[in-house]
Short mmCIF file of C-alpha atoms in Angstrom, two decimals:
data_model
loop_
_atom_site.label_atom_id
_atom_site.label_comp_id
_atom_site.label_asym_id
_atom_site.label_seq_id
_atom_site.Cartn_x
_atom_site.Cartn_y
_atom_site.Cartn_z
CA UNK A 1 -16.35 49.03 5.91
CA UNK A 2 -13.48 51.25 6.87
CA UNK A 3 -10.39 51.05 4.71
CA UNK A 4 -7.27 49.66 6.39
CA UNK A 5 -4.46 52.09 7.16
CA UNK A 6 -1.85 52.33 4.39
CA UNK A 7 1.71 53.40 5.12
CA UNK A 8 4.02 55.68 3.17
CA UNK A 9 7.65 56.37 4.08
CA UNK A 10 9.65 59.33 2.81
CA UNK A 11 13.43 59.16 3.21
CA UNK A 12 15.06 62.58 3.34
CA UNK A 13 14.10 65.96 4.78
CA UNK A 14 15.27 68.39 2.08
CA UNK A 15 13.20 70.12 -0.56
CA UNK A 16 12.23 66.90 -2.36
CA UNK A 17 11.38 64.88 0.73
CA UNK A 18 9.39 67.60 2.44
CA UNK A 19 7.46 68.37 -0.74
CA UNK A 20 6.63 64.69 -1.13
CA UNK A 21 5.54 64.26 2.48
CA UNK A 22 3.41 67.39 2.63
CA UNK A 23 1.73 66.92 -0.75
CA UNK A 24 0.99 63.27 0.07
CA UNK A 25 -0.58 64.24 3.38
CA UNK A 26 -2.72 66.88 1.68
CA UNK A 27 -3.81 64.43 -1.02
CA UNK A 28 -4.70 61.77 1.52
CA UNK A 29 -6.71 64.21 3.59
CA UNK A 30 -8.60 65.67 0.63
CA UNK A 31 -9.49 62.19 -0.64
CA UNK A 32 -10.35 60.79 2.77
CA UNK A 33 -7.67 58.11 2.51
CA UNK A 34 -6.25 56.55 5.68
CA UNK A 35 -2.54 56.89 4.99
CA UNK A 36 0.12 57.10 7.70
CA UNK A 37 3.16 59.09 6.52
CA UNK A 38 6.55 58.75 8.16
CA UNK A 39 9.59 60.83 7.20
CA UNK A 40 13.02 59.40 8.07
CA UNK A 41 15.88 61.88 8.35
CA UNK A 42 19.54 61.11 9.00
CA UNK A 43 20.46 64.47 10.59
CA UNK A 44 19.47 65.88 13.97
CA UNK A 45 16.43 68.13 13.81
CA UNK A 46 18.43 71.38 14.01
CA UNK A 47 20.53 70.34 11.00
CA UNK A 48 17.85 68.61 8.95
CA UNK A 49 17.43 69.77 5.40
CA UNK A 50 20.54 68.56 3.59
CA UNK A 51 21.76 70.87 0.87
CA UNK A 52 18.45 72.73 0.78
CA UNK A 53 18.85 74.30 4.22
CA UNK A 54 22.09 76.02 3.18
CA UNK A 55 21.26 76.77 -0.44
CA UNK A 56 20.29 80.23 -1.72
CA UNK A 57 17.76 78.21 -3.73
CA UNK A 58 17.74 80.29 -6.90
CA UNK A 59 15.00 79.11 -9.24
CA UNK A 60 15.16 79.65 -12.97
CA UNK A 61 11.86 81.43 -13.59
CA UNK A 62 11.01 84.86 -14.93
CA UNK A 63 8.43 85.31 -12.17
CA UNK A 64 6.42 83.14 -9.82
CA UNK A 65 3.81 82.67 -12.55
CA UNK A 66 6.09 82.35 -15.56
CA UNK A 67 8.86 79.98 -16.57
CA UNK A 68 11.82 81.32 -18.52
CA UNK A 69 11.51 81.20 -22.31
CA UNK A 70 13.38 78.33 -23.92
CA UNK A 71 13.64 76.38 -20.65
CA UNK A 72 13.30 72.93 -22.19
CA UNK A 73 15.63 73.74 -25.07
CA UNK A 74 18.24 75.00 -22.63
CA UNK A 75 18.02 71.75 -20.65
CA UNK A 76 18.86 69.85 -23.81
CA UNK A 77 21.67 72.22 -24.74
CA UNK A 78 23.42 72.12 -21.38
CA UNK A 79 23.24 68.31 -21.29
CA UNK A 80 24.58 67.86 -24.80
CA UNK A 81 21.24 66.41 -25.84
CA UNK A 82 21.31 63.64 -23.21
CA UNK A 83 18.57 64.97 -20.93
CA UNK A 84 15.29 63.07 -20.75
CA UNK A 85 12.82 65.22 -22.70
CA UNK A 86 9.73 63.89 -20.95
CA UNK A 87 11.27 64.54 -17.54
CA UNK A 88 12.12 68.17 -18.27
CA UNK A 89 8.84 68.77 -20.08
CA UNK A 90 7.05 67.60 -16.95
CA UNK A 91 9.23 69.90 -14.87
CA UNK A 92 8.41 72.83 -17.13
CA UNK A 93 4.66 72.21 -17.13
CA UNK A 94 4.49 71.82 -13.33
CA UNK A 95 6.88 74.58 -12.26
CA UNK A 96 4.33 77.39 -11.87
CA UNK A 97 1.96 75.18 -9.90
CA UNK A 98 4.82 74.17 -7.61
CA UNK A 99 5.71 77.77 -6.83
CA UNK A 100 2.07 78.65 -6.23
CA UNK A 101 1.79 75.74 -3.81
CA UNK A 102 4.85 76.99 -1.92
CA UNK A 103 3.33 80.45 -1.73
CA UNK A 104 0.23 78.83 -0.27
CA UNK A 105 2.47 77.57 2.52
CA UNK A 106 3.83 81.04 3.30
CA UNK A 107 7.02 80.77 1.26
CA UNK A 108 7.50 84.25 -0.20
CA UNK A 109 9.59 84.94 -3.30
CA UNK A 110 11.69 87.80 -4.56
CA UNK A 111 13.75 88.45 -7.68
CA UNK A 112 17.37 88.59 -6.49
CA UNK A 113 20.20 90.51 -8.09
CA UNK A 114 22.21 87.48 -9.09
CA UNK A 115 25.97 87.88 -8.89
CA UNK A 116 27.20 90.27 -11.60
CA UNK A 117 26.90 88.54 -14.95
CA UNK A 118 23.73 88.35 -16.97
CA UNK A 119 21.80 85.14 -17.47
CA UNK A 120 18.28 83.76 -17.18
CA UNK A 121 16.03 85.55 -14.70
CA UNK A 122 15.78 83.82 -11.36
CA UNK A 123 13.48 84.01 -8.39
CA UNK A 124 14.43 83.11 -4.84
CA UNK A 125 12.53 82.22 -1.67
CA UNK A 126 12.88 84.98 0.87
CA UNK A 127 15.20 83.45 3.44
CA UNK A 128 16.70 81.00 0.94
CA UNK A 129 16.52 77.25 1.31
CA UNK A 130 16.18 77.49 5.09
CA UNK A 131 12.77 79.09 4.58
CA UNK A 132 11.66 76.17 2.41
CA UNK A 133 12.77 73.65 5.03
CA UNK A 134 11.20 75.51 7.94
CA UNK A 135 7.85 76.30 6.28
CA UNK A 136 7.29 72.89 4.73
CA UNK A 137 8.47 71.04 7.84
CA UNK A 138 6.05 73.01 9.99
CA UNK A 139 3.19 72.42 7.56
CA UNK A 140 3.95 68.70 7.30
CA UNK A 141 3.86 68.27 11.06
CA UNK A 142 0.58 70.18 11.20
CA UNK A 143 -1.08 67.65 8.89
CA UNK A 144 0.21 64.64 10.77
CA UNK A 145 3.46 63.67 9.09
CA UNK A 146 5.60 61.85 11.64
CA UNK A 147 9.29 62.71 11.40
CA UNK A 148 12.02 60.57 12.93
CA UNK A 149 15.35 62.38 13.13
CA UNK A 150 18.80 60.81 13.47
CA UNK A 151 17.45 57.76 11.67
CA UNK A 152 19.62 56.91 8.65
CA UNK A 153 17.92 54.52 6.25
CA UNK A 154 19.84 51.33 5.45
CA UNK A 155 17.71 49.01 3.36
CA UNK A 156 14.46 48.70 1.47
CA UNK A 157 12.51 45.71 2.71
CA UNK A 158 10.48 43.54 0.33
CA UNK A 159 7.91 40.88 1.14
CA UNK A 160 6.29 38.67 -1.47
CA UNK A 161 7.97 40.69 -4.20
CA UNK A 162 6.63 44.08 -3.02
CA UNK A 163 8.03 47.01 -1.04
CA UNK A 164 7.05 46.44 2.57
CA UNK A 165 9.25 48.72 4.65
CA UNK A 166 12.46 50.60 5.30
CA UNK A 167 15.14 49.45 7.69
CA UNK A 168 16.88 52.28 9.54
CA UNK A 169 19.36 52.78 12.33
CA UNK A 170 18.37 54.25 15.67
CA UNK A 171 20.55 56.51 17.79
CA UNK A 172 21.89 53.58 19.84
CA UNK A 173 22.89 51.78 16.61
CA UNK A 174 20.07 49.27 16.92
CA UNK A 175 18.06 48.77 13.76
CA UNK A 176 14.35 49.03 13.27
CA UNK A 177 11.93 48.64 10.38
CA UNK A 178 9.10 51.00 9.60
CA UNK A 179 6.36 49.37 7.52
CA UNK A 180 5.60 50.90 4.15
CA UNK A 181 3.60 49.89 1.10
CA UNK A 182 5.20 52.81 -0.80
CA UNK A 183 8.48 54.69 -0.39
CA UNK A 184 9.83 57.99 -1.70
CA UNK A 185 13.63 58.29 -1.77
CA UNK A 186 14.91 61.86 -1.41
CA UNK A 187 18.32 61.45 0.22
CA UNK A 188 20.38 63.64 -2.12
CA UNK A 189 23.50 62.62 -4.01
CA UNK A 190 26.56 60.73 -2.80
CA UNK A 191 29.02 63.59 -2.33
CA UNK A 192 29.30 62.92 1.40
CA UNK A 193 30.40 59.29 0.98
CA UNK A 194 34.16 58.86 0.61
CA UNK A 195 34.02 55.39 -0.91
CA UNK A 196 31.46 56.27 -3.59
CA UNK A 197 33.37 59.43 -4.44
CA UNK A 198 36.61 57.48 -4.90
CA UNK A 199 34.85 54.87 -7.00
CA UNK A 200 33.44 57.43 -9.40
CA UNK A 201 36.08 60.18 -9.46
CA UNK A 202 39.35 58.63 -8.31
CA UNK A 203 41.52 58.56 -5.22
CA UNK A 204 41.59 62.34 -4.74
CA UNK A 205 37.83 62.76 -4.82
CA UNK A 206 37.10 62.09 -1.16
CA UNK A 207 39.16 65.14 -0.19
CA UNK A 208 37.02 67.70 -1.99
CA UNK A 209 35.69 70.36 0.37
CA UNK A 210 31.92 70.16 0.83
CA UNK A 211 30.16 73.40 0.09
CA UNK A 212 27.89 73.44 3.15
CA UNK A 213 27.41 71.68 6.50
CA UNK A 214 24.33 69.87 5.21
CA UNK A 215 26.17 68.37 2.28
CA UNK A 216 27.92 65.79 4.47
CA UNK A 217 24.62 63.99 5.13
CA UNK A 218 24.18 63.20 1.44
CA UNK A 219 25.94 59.83 1.33
CA UNK A 220 24.06 58.05 -1.44
CA UNK A 221 21.80 56.05 0.88
CA UNK A 222 18.70 56.15 -1.29
CA UNK A 223 20.70 55.46 -4.44
CA UNK A 224 22.36 52.38 -2.96
CA UNK A 225 19.14 51.00 -1.48
CA UNK A 226 17.32 51.19 -4.80
CA UNK A 227 20.22 49.83 -6.84
CA UNK A 228 20.36 46.86 -4.46
CA UNK A 229 16.76 46.13 -5.45
CA UNK A 230 17.57 46.19 -9.16
CA UNK A 231 16.83 49.83 -10.00
CA UNK A 232 18.59 51.27 -13.04
CA UNK A 233 21.25 53.94 -12.71
CA UNK A 234 21.02 57.13 -14.74
CA UNK A 235 22.67 60.52 -15.13
CA UNK A 236 26.31 61.44 -15.52
CA UNK A 237 28.21 59.42 -12.91
CA UNK A 238 31.35 61.38 -13.72
CA UNK A 239 29.56 64.68 -13.19
CA UNK A 240 29.35 66.94 -10.16
CA UNK A 241 28.34 70.49 -9.35
CA UNK A 242 31.43 72.08 -7.83
CA UNK A 243 32.17 75.79 -7.33
CA UNK A 244 35.27 77.84 -6.43
CA UNK A 245 35.21 78.73 -2.74
CA UNK A 246 37.50 80.54 -0.30
CA UNK A 247 39.08 77.91 2.00
CA UNK A 248 39.70 80.53 4.69
CA UNK A 249 36.01 81.18 5.23
CA UNK A 250 33.87 79.24 7.70
CA UNK A 251 30.62 80.35 6.06
CA UNK A 252 28.57 77.88 4.01
CA UNK A 253 29.06 78.25 0.25
CA UNK A 254 31.75 80.98 0.45
CA UNK A 255 31.98 81.25 -3.33
CA UNK A 256 34.32 83.75 -5.00
CA UNK A 257 33.00 84.50 -8.48
CA UNK A 258 35.07 87.55 -9.45
CA UNK A 259 37.86 85.47 -10.99
CA UNK A 260 36.82 86.37 -14.58
CA UNK A 261 37.84 89.99 -13.94
CA UNK A 262 41.48 89.23 -13.18
CA UNK A 263 43.73 86.25 -13.74
CA UNK A 264 44.05 82.93 -11.95
CA UNK A 265 47.42 81.37 -11.14
CA UNK A 266 48.57 78.12 -9.62
CA UNK A 267 51.00 77.54 -6.76
CA UNK A 268 53.90 78.31 -9.12
CA UNK A 269 52.41 81.63 -10.18
CA UNK A 270 51.43 80.41 -13.67
CA UNK A 271 48.12 80.92 -15.48
CA UNK A 272 46.46 77.70 -16.56
CA UNK A 273 43.05 78.45 -18.12
CA UNK A 274 40.99 81.06 -19.96
CA UNK A 275 39.42 83.05 -17.13
CA UNK A 276 37.09 84.81 -19.56
CA UNK A 277 35.88 81.85 -21.59
CA UNK A 278 32.26 82.45 -20.58
CA UNK A 279 29.92 83.80 -17.94
CA UNK A 280 30.77 82.62 -14.46
CA UNK A 281 28.00 80.00 -14.30
CA UNK A 282 29.34 78.58 -17.57
CA UNK A 283 32.90 78.09 -16.30
CA UNK A 284 32.74 77.57 -12.54
CA UNK A 285 32.33 73.77 -12.61
CA UNK A 286 35.20 73.00 -14.97
CA UNK A 287 37.38 75.59 -13.22
CA UNK A 288 36.73 74.34 -9.68
CA UNK A 289 37.15 70.74 -10.75
CA UNK A 290 40.47 71.55 -12.39
CA UNK A 291 41.70 73.20 -9.20
CA UNK A 292 41.07 70.07 -7.16
CA UNK A 293 42.18 67.40 -9.58
CA UNK A 294 44.94 69.08 -11.59
CA UNK A 295 46.59 71.85 -9.53
CA UNK A 296 49.46 71.43 -7.09
CA UNK A 297 48.18 71.67 -3.55
CA UNK A 298 44.59 71.63 -4.89
CA UNK A 299 44.52 75.41 -4.68
CA UNK A 300 44.60 78.38 -7.05
CA UNK A 301 44.65 82.15 -6.64
CA UNK A 302 42.48 84.78 -8.27
CA UNK A 303 44.67 87.87 -8.77
CA UNK A 304 42.99 91.23 -9.36
CA UNK A 305 43.72 94.91 -8.88
CA UNK A 306 41.66 97.81 -7.58
CA UNK A 307 39.67 97.93 -10.82
CA UNK A 308 37.50 95.33 -9.08
CA UNK A 309 36.13 98.10 -6.87
CA UNK A 310 34.90 99.95 -9.97
CA UNK A 311 32.48 97.12 -10.82
CA UNK A 312 29.09 98.05 -9.43
CA UNK A 313 27.83 95.35 -7.11
CA UNK A 314 30.99 93.22 -7.21
CA UNK A 315 30.27 92.28 -3.59
CA UNK A 316 27.36 90.12 -4.78
CA UNK A 317 29.86 87.77 -6.42
CA UNK A 318 31.83 87.15 -3.19
CA UNK A 319 30.24 85.22 -0.33
CA UNK A 320 33.45 84.72 1.59
CA UNK A 321 33.49 86.67 4.84
CA UNK A 322 37.30 86.96 4.72
CA UNK A 323 38.86 89.96 2.97
CA UNK A 324 41.24 89.27 0.08
CA UNK A 325 44.96 89.49 0.61
CA UNK A 326 46.10 92.99 -0.41
CA UNK A 327 49.43 94.59 -1.17
CA UNK A 328 50.76 97.64 -2.90
CA UNK A 329 53.20 95.47 -4.85
CA UNK A 330 53.02 92.19 -6.75
CA UNK A 331 56.00 90.93 -4.77
CA UNK A 332 54.26 91.70 -1.49
CA UNK A 333 51.18 89.84 -2.69
CA UNK A 334 53.25 86.81 -3.70
CA UNK A 335 54.81 86.68 -0.25
CA UNK A 336 51.40 86.54 1.42
CA UNK A 337 50.27 83.51 -0.56
CA UNK A 338 53.56 81.66 -0.83
CA UNK A 339 53.88 81.93 -4.62
CA UNK A 340 57.33 82.62 -6.17
CA UNK A 341 57.46 86.40 -6.59
CA UNK A 342 59.50 86.29 -9.79
CA UNK A 343 57.07 83.88 -11.42
CA UNK A 344 54.03 85.91 -10.44
CA UNK A 345 55.63 89.13 -11.67
CA UNK A 346 56.56 87.49 -15.00
CA UNK A 347 53.05 86.07 -15.43
CA UNK A 348 51.38 89.41 -14.78
CA UNK A 349 53.81 91.30 -17.03
CA UNK A 350 53.22 88.83 -19.87
CA UNK A 351 49.47 89.08 -19.42
CA UNK A 352 49.52 92.88 -19.28
CA UNK A 353 51.53 93.06 -22.50
CA UNK A 354 48.75 91.21 -24.36
CA UNK A 355 45.75 92.89 -22.66
CA UNK A 356 45.86 95.81 -25.08
CA UNK A 357 42.23 96.15 -26.12
CA UNK A 358 40.04 99.19 -25.60
CA UNK A 359 39.25 99.02 -21.89
CA UNK A 360 36.22 101.27 -22.39
CA UNK A 361 34.55 98.14 -23.81
CA UNK A 362 34.79 96.40 -20.44
CA UNK A 363 31.38 95.16 -19.28
CA UNK A 364 31.33 92.90 -16.25
CA UNK A 365 27.73 91.86 -16.84
CA UNK A 366 28.20 90.13 -20.20
CA UNK A 367 30.84 88.68 -22.47
CA UNK A 368 32.44 91.86 -23.80
CA UNK A 369 34.97 90.43 -26.25
CA UNK A 370 37.80 92.33 -24.56
CA UNK A 371 40.41 89.64 -25.21
CA UNK A 372 44.16 89.19 -24.96
CA UNK A 373 46.24 88.98 -28.11
CA UNK A 374 48.99 86.39 -28.55
CA UNK A 375 49.18 84.65 -25.19
CA UNK A 376 48.49 81.05 -24.17
CA UNK A 377 46.17 80.40 -22.52
CA UNK A 378 44.15 83.31 -23.89
CA UNK A 379 41.64 85.38 -22.00
CA UNK A 380 38.55 85.75 -24.17
CA UNK A 381 36.68 88.47 -22.25
CA UNK A 382 37.28 91.08 -19.54
CA UNK A 383 41.03 91.28 -20.29
CA UNK A 384 42.20 94.42 -18.52
CA UNK A 385 45.84 94.89 -17.45
CA UNK A 386 46.61 94.36 -13.77
CA UNK A 387 48.41 97.60 -13.02
CA UNK A 388 46.41 99.53 -10.45
CA UNK A 389 47.31 98.88 -6.78
CA UNK A 390 46.33 97.73 -4.32
CA UNK A 391 46.64 94.24 -5.75
CA UNK A 392 44.24 91.61 -4.46
CA UNK A 393 44.24 87.82 -4.15
CA UNK A 394 41.54 85.34 -3.22
CA UNK A 395 42.71 81.74 -2.61
CA UNK A 396 40.33 79.24 -4.21
CA UNK A 397 39.57 75.54 -3.80
CA UNK A 398 36.78 73.43 -5.23
CA UNK A 399 33.61 73.22 -3.10
CA UNK A 400 31.35 70.27 -3.93
CA UNK A 401 27.60 70.79 -3.86
CA UNK A 402 26.16 67.61 -5.39
CA UNK A 403 26.80 64.70 -7.72
CA UNK A 404 24.90 63.92 -10.94
CA UNK A 405 24.73 60.11 -10.96
CA UNK A 406 21.59 58.61 -9.46
CA UNK A 407 18.48 56.57 -10.08
CA UNK A 408 16.54 56.31 -13.31
CA UNK A 409 13.07 57.77 -12.88
CA UNK A 410 10.27 58.76 -15.22
CA UNK A 411 7.91 61.73 -15.41
CA UNK A 412 5.83 60.18 -12.58
CA UNK A 413 8.91 60.02 -10.32
CA UNK A 414 8.71 56.24 -10.42
CA UNK A 415 12.01 54.42 -9.97
CA UNK A 416 12.80 52.39 -13.07
CA UNK A 417 14.23 48.86 -13.14
CA UNK A 418 15.06 46.79 -16.21
CA UNK A 419 11.46 45.64 -16.64
CA UNK A 420 9.87 48.99 -15.91
CA UNK A 421 8.76 50.95 -12.82
CA UNK A 422 9.30 49.39 -9.42
CA UNK A 423 5.79 49.25 -7.88
CA UNK A 424 5.52 51.61 -4.94
CA UNK A 425 9.00 53.09 -5.23
CA UNK A 426 9.58 56.75 -6.11
CA UNK A 427 12.51 59.16 -6.02
CA UNK A 428 13.08 62.89 -6.43
CA UNK A 429 15.81 65.51 -6.30
CA UNK A 430 19.53 64.76 -6.38
CA UNK A 431 18.86 61.07 -5.71
CA UNK A 432 17.78 60.85 -9.34
CA UNK A 433 20.17 60.96 -12.28
CA UNK A 434 18.98 63.53 -14.80
CA UNK A 435 21.93 65.90 -15.15
CA UNK A 436 24.69 65.44 -17.72
CA UNK A 437 27.91 67.32 -18.38
CA UNK A 438 27.10 70.57 -16.60
CA UNK A 439 24.39 71.30 -14.05
CA UNK A 440 21.66 73.51 -15.53
CA UNK A 441 21.87 76.77 -13.65
CA UNK A 442 19.24 77.43 -10.94
CA UNK A 443 17.28 74.21 -11.62
CA UNK A 444 18.24 71.79 -8.82
CA UNK A 445 15.85 73.10 -6.15
CA UNK A 446 13.01 73.59 -8.63
CA UNK A 447 13.20 70.00 -9.82
CA UNK A 448 13.50 68.71 -6.23
CA UNK A 449 10.32 70.51 -5.21
CA UNK A 450 8.41 69.70 -8.38
CA UNK A 451 9.24 66.02 -8.52
CA UNK A 452 8.93 65.72 -4.76
CA UNK A 453 5.31 66.82 -5.14
CA UNK A 454 4.80 64.45 -8.06
CA UNK A 455 6.29 61.58 -6.05
CA UNK A 456 3.98 62.30 -3.12
CA UNK A 457 0.94 62.50 -5.37
CA UNK A 458 1.81 59.32 -7.27
CA UNK A 459 2.56 57.40 -4.07
CA UNK A 460 -0.88 58.27 -2.70
CA UNK A 461 -2.46 57.15 -5.96
CA UNK A 462 -0.55 53.89 -5.79
CA UNK A 463 -1.64 53.25 -2.21
CA UNK A 464 -5.23 54.06 -3.08
CA UNK A 465 -5.24 51.54 -5.93
CA UNK A 466 -3.41 49.02 -3.76
CA UNK A 467 -6.14 49.36 -1.15
CA UNK A 468 -9.04 48.89 -3.57
#
């Protein structure tokens, strides 16, 4: 007797959701299981993909067939020991297989030259996150995944104590329910929702610039729906990945990451932090967050001189398409950005008087120990005097990429409630709460893809057992 059709719904069309949908379809086909897979996506088709579409999608691997040494230890270190060891062990053991699977779907990889500073080796899909979205979306459609665009999910439906569907909104604001015996939530974080941002970060949080056009679709839908059903929360709900961006630029993710090689001042022309405390990916979150929450006007200015042009490949660290302000004098520069000229001159003179180390030690690629002497705040590395015109300024604001708080899940991508896994409910990517303190560099897309695949595989297994 033929098996009845089982139904799986994926919510979200980024890396995690597409990986879940495609892997589930492949599993169902290979096992001869009658499973209907529907993918619900909030955005229009041409914008679908959330953060992934706009991300460079750097992945922390030495090569496509080799994870970086010390990966799991680094995950513990960056989280202050709070990261779930089983979760990141599962990520580590499945990473190579995930990349190979992507290659099997025509996603090519290269080893990019990453900014300026050293750090773990990374690989990158050729074409960035847009390539992931386009290739996996095409493959999913080819194996029968049905995608409904402009269909924001609103509620998980339960019948007789089990997941039975997802309620969503249609374009005309009417609601509909798509039946489902299993659901994968992959809707991203909550950075696009003003109320949730205010609740977690305070009244100023809803004004943070979003780092890309796709980020606005990540409004915590999957998180809220699962919490309403009794799922546990996890991750650092006071944490976010935020980077310094140029507010003048209309490009997505117009980061400016040359600030360690000069000084940074506020609207009054005063320094306020150690620009050389660490490599750029070690300081960018705390720096960008400070700009938004602690600086007047929620803006700061990276001040450099023409020594910047001596740094080979400095252009890699600037994604803004707007040239910096330039002037032959400090006073002229101050006038362009509306900072008191006397204050800026005094700040630079005081800095220069303490930047007296051997400038031949300067090394933009690593912490060089070229530090100031006797100034507060100090500059711990890359402290060269600002004396060589033209002088340059990049305005900077915080650009929010994603939030850390989300759902508790295990190594099978099952959503966890107080009494254990919620039968038939899975989650992957930024919807899940596994980051603490600081985001591990170049890991977000890798974990979305890896646990998206795991969620798809586990959902098919659940439906198969449910149908027995």
